[in-house]
PDB file of C-alpha atoms in Angstrom:
ATOM      1  CA  UNK A  27     -28.063  39.925  -3.233  1.00  0.00           C
ATOM      2  CA  UNK A  28     -27.239  43.367  -0.629  1.00  0.00           C
ATOM      3  CA  UNK A  29     -29.340  46.439   0.856  1.00  0.00           C
ATOM      4  CA  UNK A  30     -28.369  49.325   2.882  1.00  0.00           C
ATOM      5  CA  UNK A  31     -30.724  49.674   5.383  1.00  0.00           C
ATOM      6  CA  UNK A  32     -31.310  53.307   6.932  1.00  0.00           C
ATOM      7  CA  UNK A  33     -32.197  53.766  10.201  1.00  0.00           C
ATOM      8  CA  UNK A  34     -35.974  54.645   9.296  1.00  0.00           C
ATOM      9  CA  UNK A  35     -35.621  51.398   6.316  1.00  0.00           C
ATOM     10  CA  UNK A  36     -34.156  49.809   3.272  1.00  0.00           C
ATOM     11  CA  UNK A  37     -32.467  52.448   1.146  1.00  0.00           C
ATOM     12  CA  UNK A  38     -31.762  50.743  -1.699  1.00  0.00           C
ATOM     13  CA  UNK A  39     -31.353  47.127  -2.800  1.00  0.00           C
ATOM     14  CA  UNK A  40     -28.384  45.531  -5.533  1.00  0.00           C
ATOM     15  CA  UNK A  41     -29.300  44.530  -7.771  1.00  0.00           C
ATOM     16  CA  UNK A  42     -31.911  46.449  -8.404  1.00  0.00           C
ATOM     17  CA  UNK A  43     -35.257  45.309  -8.674  1.00  0.00           C
ATOM     18  CA  UNK A  44     -34.967  42.492  -6.079  1.00  0.00           C
ATOM     19  CA  UNK A  45     -37.486  43.327  -3.077  1.00  0.00           C
ATOM     20  CA  UNK A  46     -37.106  39.962  -1.359  1.00  0.00           C
ATOM     21  CA  UNK A  47     -34.749  40.417   1.181  1.00  0.00           C
ATOM     22  CA  UNK A  48     -36.292  40.734   4.254  1.00  0.00           C
ATOM     23  CA  UNK A  49     -34.221  41.365   7.354  1.00  0.00           C
ATOM     24  CA  UNK A  50     -36.443  43.304   9.760  1.00  0.00           C
ATOM     25  CA  UNK A  51     -35.961  40.706  12.337  1.00  0.00           C
ATOM     26  CA  UNK A  52     -32.306  39.241  12.356  1.00  0.00           C
ATOM     27  CA  UNK A  53     -30.093  41.731  14.781  1.00  0.00           C
ATOM     28  CA  UNK A  54     -28.059  44.923  13.335  1.00  0.00           C
ATOM     29  CA  UNK A  55     -24.837  42.538  13.493  1.00  0.00           C
ATOM     30  CA  UNK A  56     -23.421  38.963  12.787  1.00  0.00           C
ATOM     31  CA  UNK A  57     -23.352  36.551  10.259  1.00  0.00           C
ATOM     32  CA  UNK A  58     -26.059  34.000  10.979  1.00  0.00           C
ATOM     33  CA  UNK A  59     -27.552  31.185   8.593  1.00  0.00           C
ATOM     34  CA  UNK A  60     -31.425  30.856   7.588  1.00  0.00           C
ATOM     35  CA  UNK A  61     -33.796  28.906   5.467  1.00  0.00           C
ATOM     36  CA  UNK A  62     -30.859  27.572   3.691  1.00  0.00           C
ATOM     37  CA  UNK A  63     -29.760  31.512   3.748  1.00  0.00           C
ATOM     38  CA  UNK A  64     -26.810  32.851   4.285  1.00  0.00           C
ATOM     39  CA  UNK A  65     -26.314  36.570   6.708  1.00  0.00           C
ATOM     40  CA  UNK A  66     -23.781  38.795   7.038  1.00  0.00           C
ATOM     41  CA  UNK A  67     -24.907  42.698   8.519  1.00  0.00           C
ATOM     42  CA  UNK A  68     -23.176  45.473   9.879  1.00  0.00           C
ATOM     43  CA  UNK A  69     -23.676  49.446  10.155  1.00  0.00           C
ATOM     44  CA  UNK A  70     -22.511  51.849   8.162  1.00  0.00           C
ATOM     45  CA  UNK A  71     -21.878  55.143  10.188  1.00  0.00           C
ATOM     46  CA  UNK A  72     -19.540  58.353  10.991  1.00  0.00           C
ATOM     47  CA  UNK A  73     -17.278  58.706  13.244  1.00  0.00           C
ATOM     48  CA  UNK A  74     -19.343  56.832  16.196  1.00  0.00           C
ATOM     49  CA  UNK A  75     -22.940  58.143  14.840  1.00  0.00           C
ATOM     50  CA  UNK A  76     -24.027  54.784  12.877  1.00  0.00           C
ATOM     51  CA  UNK A  77     -25.743  55.696   9.849  1.00  0.00           C
ATOM     52  CA  UNK A  78     -28.056  52.570   9.202  1.00  0.00           C
ATOM     53  CA  UNK A  79     -26.435  49.066   8.178  1.00  0.00           C
ATOM     54  CA  UNK A  80     -25.352  46.462   4.926  1.00  0.00           C
ATOM     55  CA  UNK A  81     -27.580  43.711   4.519  1.00  0.00           C
ATOM     56  CA  UNK A  82     -25.559  40.741   2.385  1.00  0.00           C
ATOM     57  CA  UNK A  83     -27.778  37.268   1.189  1.00  0.00           C
ATOM     58  CA  UNK A  84     -26.653  34.934  -0.458  1.00  0.00           C
ATOM     59  CA  UNK A  85     -28.093  31.678  -0.935  1.00  0.00           C
ATOM     60  CA  UNK A  86     -26.384  28.156  -0.854  1.00  0.00           C
ATOM     61  CA  UNK A  87     -27.945  26.257  -3.321  1.00  0.00           C
ATOM     62  CA  UNK A  88     -23.934  27.380  -5.176  1.00  0.00           C
ATOM     63  CA  UNK A  89     -22.164  25.683  -2.229  1.00  0.00           C
ATOM     64  CA  UNK A  90     -24.479  23.253  -2.304  1.00  0.00           C
ATOM     65  CA  UNK A  91     -23.886  22.054  -5.372  1.00  0.00           C
ATOM     66  CA  UNK A  92     -19.765  22.824  -4.809  1.00  0.00           C
ATOM     67  CA  UNK A  93     -20.412  19.984  -1.868  1.00  0.00           C
ATOM     68  CA  UNK A  94     -22.230  18.041  -3.688  1.00  0.00           C
ATOM     69  CA  UNK A  95     -19.330  18.120  -6.504  1.00  0.00           C
ATOM     70  CA  UNK A  96     -16.345  17.304  -3.854  1.00  0.00           C
ATOM     71  CA  UNK A  97     -18.177  14.062  -2.546  1.00  0.00           C
ATOM     72  CA  UNK A  98     -18.546  13.379  -6.103  1.00  0.00           C
ATOM     73  CA  UNK A  99     -14.610  14.273  -6.657  1.00  0.00           C
ATOM     74  CA  UNK A 100     -13.669  12.484  -3.048  1.00  0.00           C
ATOM     75  CA  UNK A 101     -15.839   9.020  -4.187  1.00  0.00           C
ATOM     76  CA  UNK A 102     -14.288   8.783  -7.085  1.00  0.00           C
ATOM     77  CA  UNK A 103     -10.922   9.213  -5.708  1.00  0.00           C
ATOM     78  CA  UNK A 104     -11.287   7.079  -3.097  1.00  0.00           C
ATOM     79  CA  UNK A 105     -12.673   4.472  -6.302  1.00  0.00           C
ATOM     80  CA  UNK A 106      -9.609   4.853  -7.849  1.00  0.00           C
ATOM     81  CA  UNK A 107      -6.921   4.661  -5.153  1.00  0.00           C
ATOM     82  CA  UNK A 108      -8.798   1.174  -3.682  1.00  0.00           C
ATOM     83  CA  UNK A 109      -8.080   0.201  -7.041  1.00  0.00           C
ATOM     84  CA  UNK A 110      -4.678   1.006  -7.481  1.00  0.00           C
ATOM     85  CA  UNK A 111      -4.134   0.015  -4.402  1.00  0.00           C
ATOM     86  CA  UNK A 112      -5.624  -4.067  -5.548  1.00  0.00           C
ATOM     87  CA  UNK A 113      -3.608  -3.895  -9.027  1.00  0.00           C
ATOM     88  CA  UNK A 114      -0.664  -3.505  -6.269  1.00  0.00           C
ATOM     89  CA  UNK A 115      -1.887  -5.819  -3.679  1.00  0.00           C
ATOM     90  CA  UNK A 116      -1.653  -8.284  -7.156  1.00  0.00           C
ATOM     91  CA  UNK A 117       1.664  -7.328  -8.767  1.00  0.00           C
ATOM     92  CA  UNK A 118       3.199  -7.554  -5.520  1.00  0.00           C
ATOM     93  CA  UNK A 119       1.603 -11.429  -4.607  1.00  0.00           C
ATOM     94  CA  UNK A 120       3.184 -12.137  -8.130  1.00  0.00           C
ATOM     95  CA  UNK A 121       6.303 -10.453  -8.423  1.00  0.00           C
ATOM     96  CA  UNK A 122       7.142 -10.820  -4.527  1.00  0.00           C
ATOM     97  CA  UNK A 123       5.016 -13.797  -2.492  1.00  0.00           C
ATOM     98  CA  UNK A 124       4.994 -16.508  -4.553  1.00  0.00           C
ATOM     99  CA  UNK A 125       8.677 -17.087  -5.915  1.00  0.00           C
ATOM    100  CA  UNK A 126       9.688 -15.965  -2.578  1.00  0.00           C
ATOM    101  CA  UNK A 127       6.934 -19.030  -1.532  1.00  0.00           C
ATOM    102  CA  UNK A 128       8.475 -21.474  -3.933  1.00  0.00           C
ATOM    103  CA  UNK A 129      12.051 -20.564  -2.406  1.00  0.00           C
ATOM    104  CA  UNK A 130      11.062 -21.279   0.753  1.00  0.00           C
ATOM    105  CA  UNK A 131       8.994 -23.793   0.080  1.00  0.00           C
ATOM    106  CA  UNK A 132      11.239 -25.120  -1.818  1.00  0.00           C
ATOM    107  CA  UNK A 133      14.117 -25.240   1.462  1.00  0.00           C
ATOM    108  CA  UNK A 134      12.250 -26.513   3.730  1.00  0.00           C
ATOM    109  CA  UNK A 135      11.947 -30.019   1.256  1.00  0.00           C
ATOM    110  CA  UNK A 136      15.501 -29.894   1.050  1.00  0.00           C
ATOM    111  CA  UNK A 137      16.827 -29.602   4.209  1.00  0.00           C
ATOM    112  CA  UNK A 138      14.018 -32.008   5.288  1.00  0.00           C
ATOM    113  CA  UNK A 139      14.464 -34.808   2.590  1.00  0.00           C
ATOM    114  CA  UNK A 140      18.657 -33.735   2.379  1.00  0.00           C
ATOM    115  CA  UNK A 141      17.682 -33.853  -0.938  1.00  0.00           C
ATOM    116  CA  UNK A 142      20.669 -31.871  -2.393  1.00  0.00           C
ATOM    117  CA  UNK A 143      19.288 -31.842  -6.291  1.00  0.00           C
ATOM    118  CA  UNK A 144      16.372 -30.782  -6.287  1.00  0.00           C
ATOM    119  CA  UNK A 145      16.463 -27.193  -8.053  1.00  0.00           C
ATOM    120  CA  UNK A 146      14.954 -23.679  -7.122  1.00  0.00           C
ATOM    121  CA  UNK A 147      12.218 -22.838  -9.968  1.00  0.00           C
ATOM    122  CA  UNK A 148      12.837 -20.382 -11.329  1.00  0.00           C
ATOM    123  CA  UNK A 149       9.481 -17.616 -11.435  1.00  0.00           C
ATOM    124  CA  UNK A 150      10.612 -14.353 -12.790  1.00  0.00           C
ATOM    125  CA  UNK A 151      14.145 -12.928 -13.962  1.00  0.00           C
ATOM    126  CA  UNK A 152      14.453 -10.212 -11.560  1.00  0.00           C
ATOM    127  CA  UNK A 153      15.649 -10.255  -7.857  1.00  0.00           C
ATOM    128  CA  UNK A 154      15.096 -13.326  -7.139  1.00  0.00           C
ATOM    129  CA  UNK A 155      15.082 -14.608  -9.381  1.00  0.00           C
ATOM    130  CA  UNK A 156      18.703 -14.469  -9.770  1.00  0.00           C
ATOM    131  CA  UNK A 157      18.524 -15.966  -6.324  1.00  0.00           C
ATOM    132  CA  UNK A 158      16.568 -18.984  -6.692  1.00  0.00           C
ATOM    133  CA  UNK A 159      19.809 -18.837  -8.812  1.00  0.00           C
ATOM    134  CA  UNK A 160      22.761 -18.763  -6.626  1.00  0.00           C
ATOM    135  CA  UNK A 161      20.662 -21.076  -4.709  1.00  0.00           C
ATOM    136  CA  UNK A 162      20.192 -23.560  -7.379  1.00  0.00           C
ATOM    137  CA  UNK A 163      24.066 -23.377  -8.464  1.00  0.00           C
ATOM    138  CA  UNK A 164      24.715 -23.456  -4.509  1.00  0.00           C
ATOM    139  CA  UNK A 165      23.457 -26.440  -4.037  1.00  0.00           C
ATOM    140  CA  UNK A 166      25.098 -27.879  -6.759  1.00  0.00           C
ATOM    141  CA  UNK A 167      28.985 -27.702  -5.933  1.00  0.00           C
ATOM    142  CA  UNK A 168      27.306 -29.284  -2.423  1.00  0.00           C
ATOM    143  CA  UNK A 169      26.002 -32.078  -4.439  1.00  0.00           C
ATOM    144  CA  UNK A 170      29.536 -32.431  -5.656  1.00  0.00           C
ATOM    145  CA  UNK A 171      30.844 -31.977  -2.388  1.00  0.00           C
ATOM    146  CA  UNK A 172      28.778 -34.922  -0.846  1.00  0.00           C
ATOM    147  CA  UNK A 173      28.679 -37.646  -3.935  1.00  0.00           C
ATOM    148  CA  UNK A 174      33.365 -36.653  -2.836  1.00  0.00           C
ATOM    149  CA  UNK A 175      32.717 -37.039   0.712  1.00  0.00           C
ATOM    150  CA  UNK A 176      31.033 -40.620  -0.169  1.00  0.00           C
ATOM    151  CA  UNK A 177      33.684 -41.601  -3.007  1.00  0.00           C
ATOM    152  CA  UNK A 178      35.932 -40.496   0.037  1.00  0.00           C
ATOM    153  CA  UNK A 179      34.328 -42.338   2.923  1.00  0.00           C
ATOM    154  CA  UNK A 180      33.415 -45.818   0.178  1.00  0.00           C
ATOM    155  CA  UNK A 181      37.444 -45.808  -0.504  1.00  0.00           C
ATOM    156  CA  UNK A 182      38.289 -45.564   3.415  1.00  0.00           C
ATOM    157  CA  UNK A 183      35.812 -48.640   3.939  1.00  0.00           C
ATOM    158  CA  UNK A 184      37.443 -50.464   1.394  1.00  0.00           C
ATOM    159  CA  UNK A 185      40.773 -49.465   2.181  1.00  0.00           C
ATOM    160  CA  UNK A 186      40.134 -51.116   6.206  1.00  0.00           C
ATOM    161  CA  UNK A 187      37.942 -54.062   3.957  1.00  0.00           C
ATOM    162  CA  UNK A 188      41.172 -54.933   2.750  1.00  0.00           C
ATOM    163  CA  UNK A 189      44.050 -53.712   5.392  1.00  0.00           C
ATOM    164  CA  UNK A 190      41.730 -56.669   7.515  1.00  0.00           C
ATOM    165  CA  UNK A 191      42.083 -58.752   4.614  1.00  0.00           C
ATOM    166  CA  UNK A 192      45.423 -58.578   4.670  1.00  0.00           C
ATOM    167  CA  UNK A 193      46.185 -59.434   8.060  1.00  0.00           C
ATOM    168  CA  UNK A 194      43.783 -62.571   7.123  1.00  0.00           C
ATOM    169  CA  UNK A 195      46.157 -63.553   4.444  1.00  0.00           C
ATOM    170  CA  UNK A 196      49.472 -62.671   7.397  1.00  0.00           C
ATOM    171  CA  UNK A 197      47.936 -64.348   9.499  1.00  0.00           C
ATOM    172  CA  UNK A 198      48.023 -67.702   7.788  1.00  0.00           C
ATOM    173  CA  UNK A 199      50.959 -67.586   6.425  1.00  0.00           C
ATOM    174  CA  UNK A 200      52.628 -67.615   9.238  1.00  0.00           C
ATOM    175  CA  UNK A 201      50.565 -70.479  10.878  1.00  0.00           C
TER     176      UNK A 201
END
């Protein structure tokens, strides 16, 4: 609503027929809130002479509806983002955390037990799965090398034993 006041009183209102614009006790100029209504008042004048004032009045129902709508929008966005965060968290746990934990547990077991025949379990066909395959290949090669070293040590023991027996035989022959 709008009203134009002359020094002597109400001059006109908009929309026509509205007579409930009561601003007699308000200051001549400014912006303020009163009883769920927003008021703005500015002087109307020519040169330095003030002829009256323009008063705009708006109720805050529309703003209240917009504010309520924004509250619902932000609440919905928050719940949606919370849901997406939970989905992302579950996905990260399944495809990143669990495979890495399984690899870590396997590595600790291999180190602790010196079991080079143990194999890492491949949970997914991704980079972590490729890492598990590479570690299994590496462990297989280490296992082969360990068996070669083991055979080498066994052959060394046999050579030592044979040399000892050979030495004893030579001593027996020479007596």
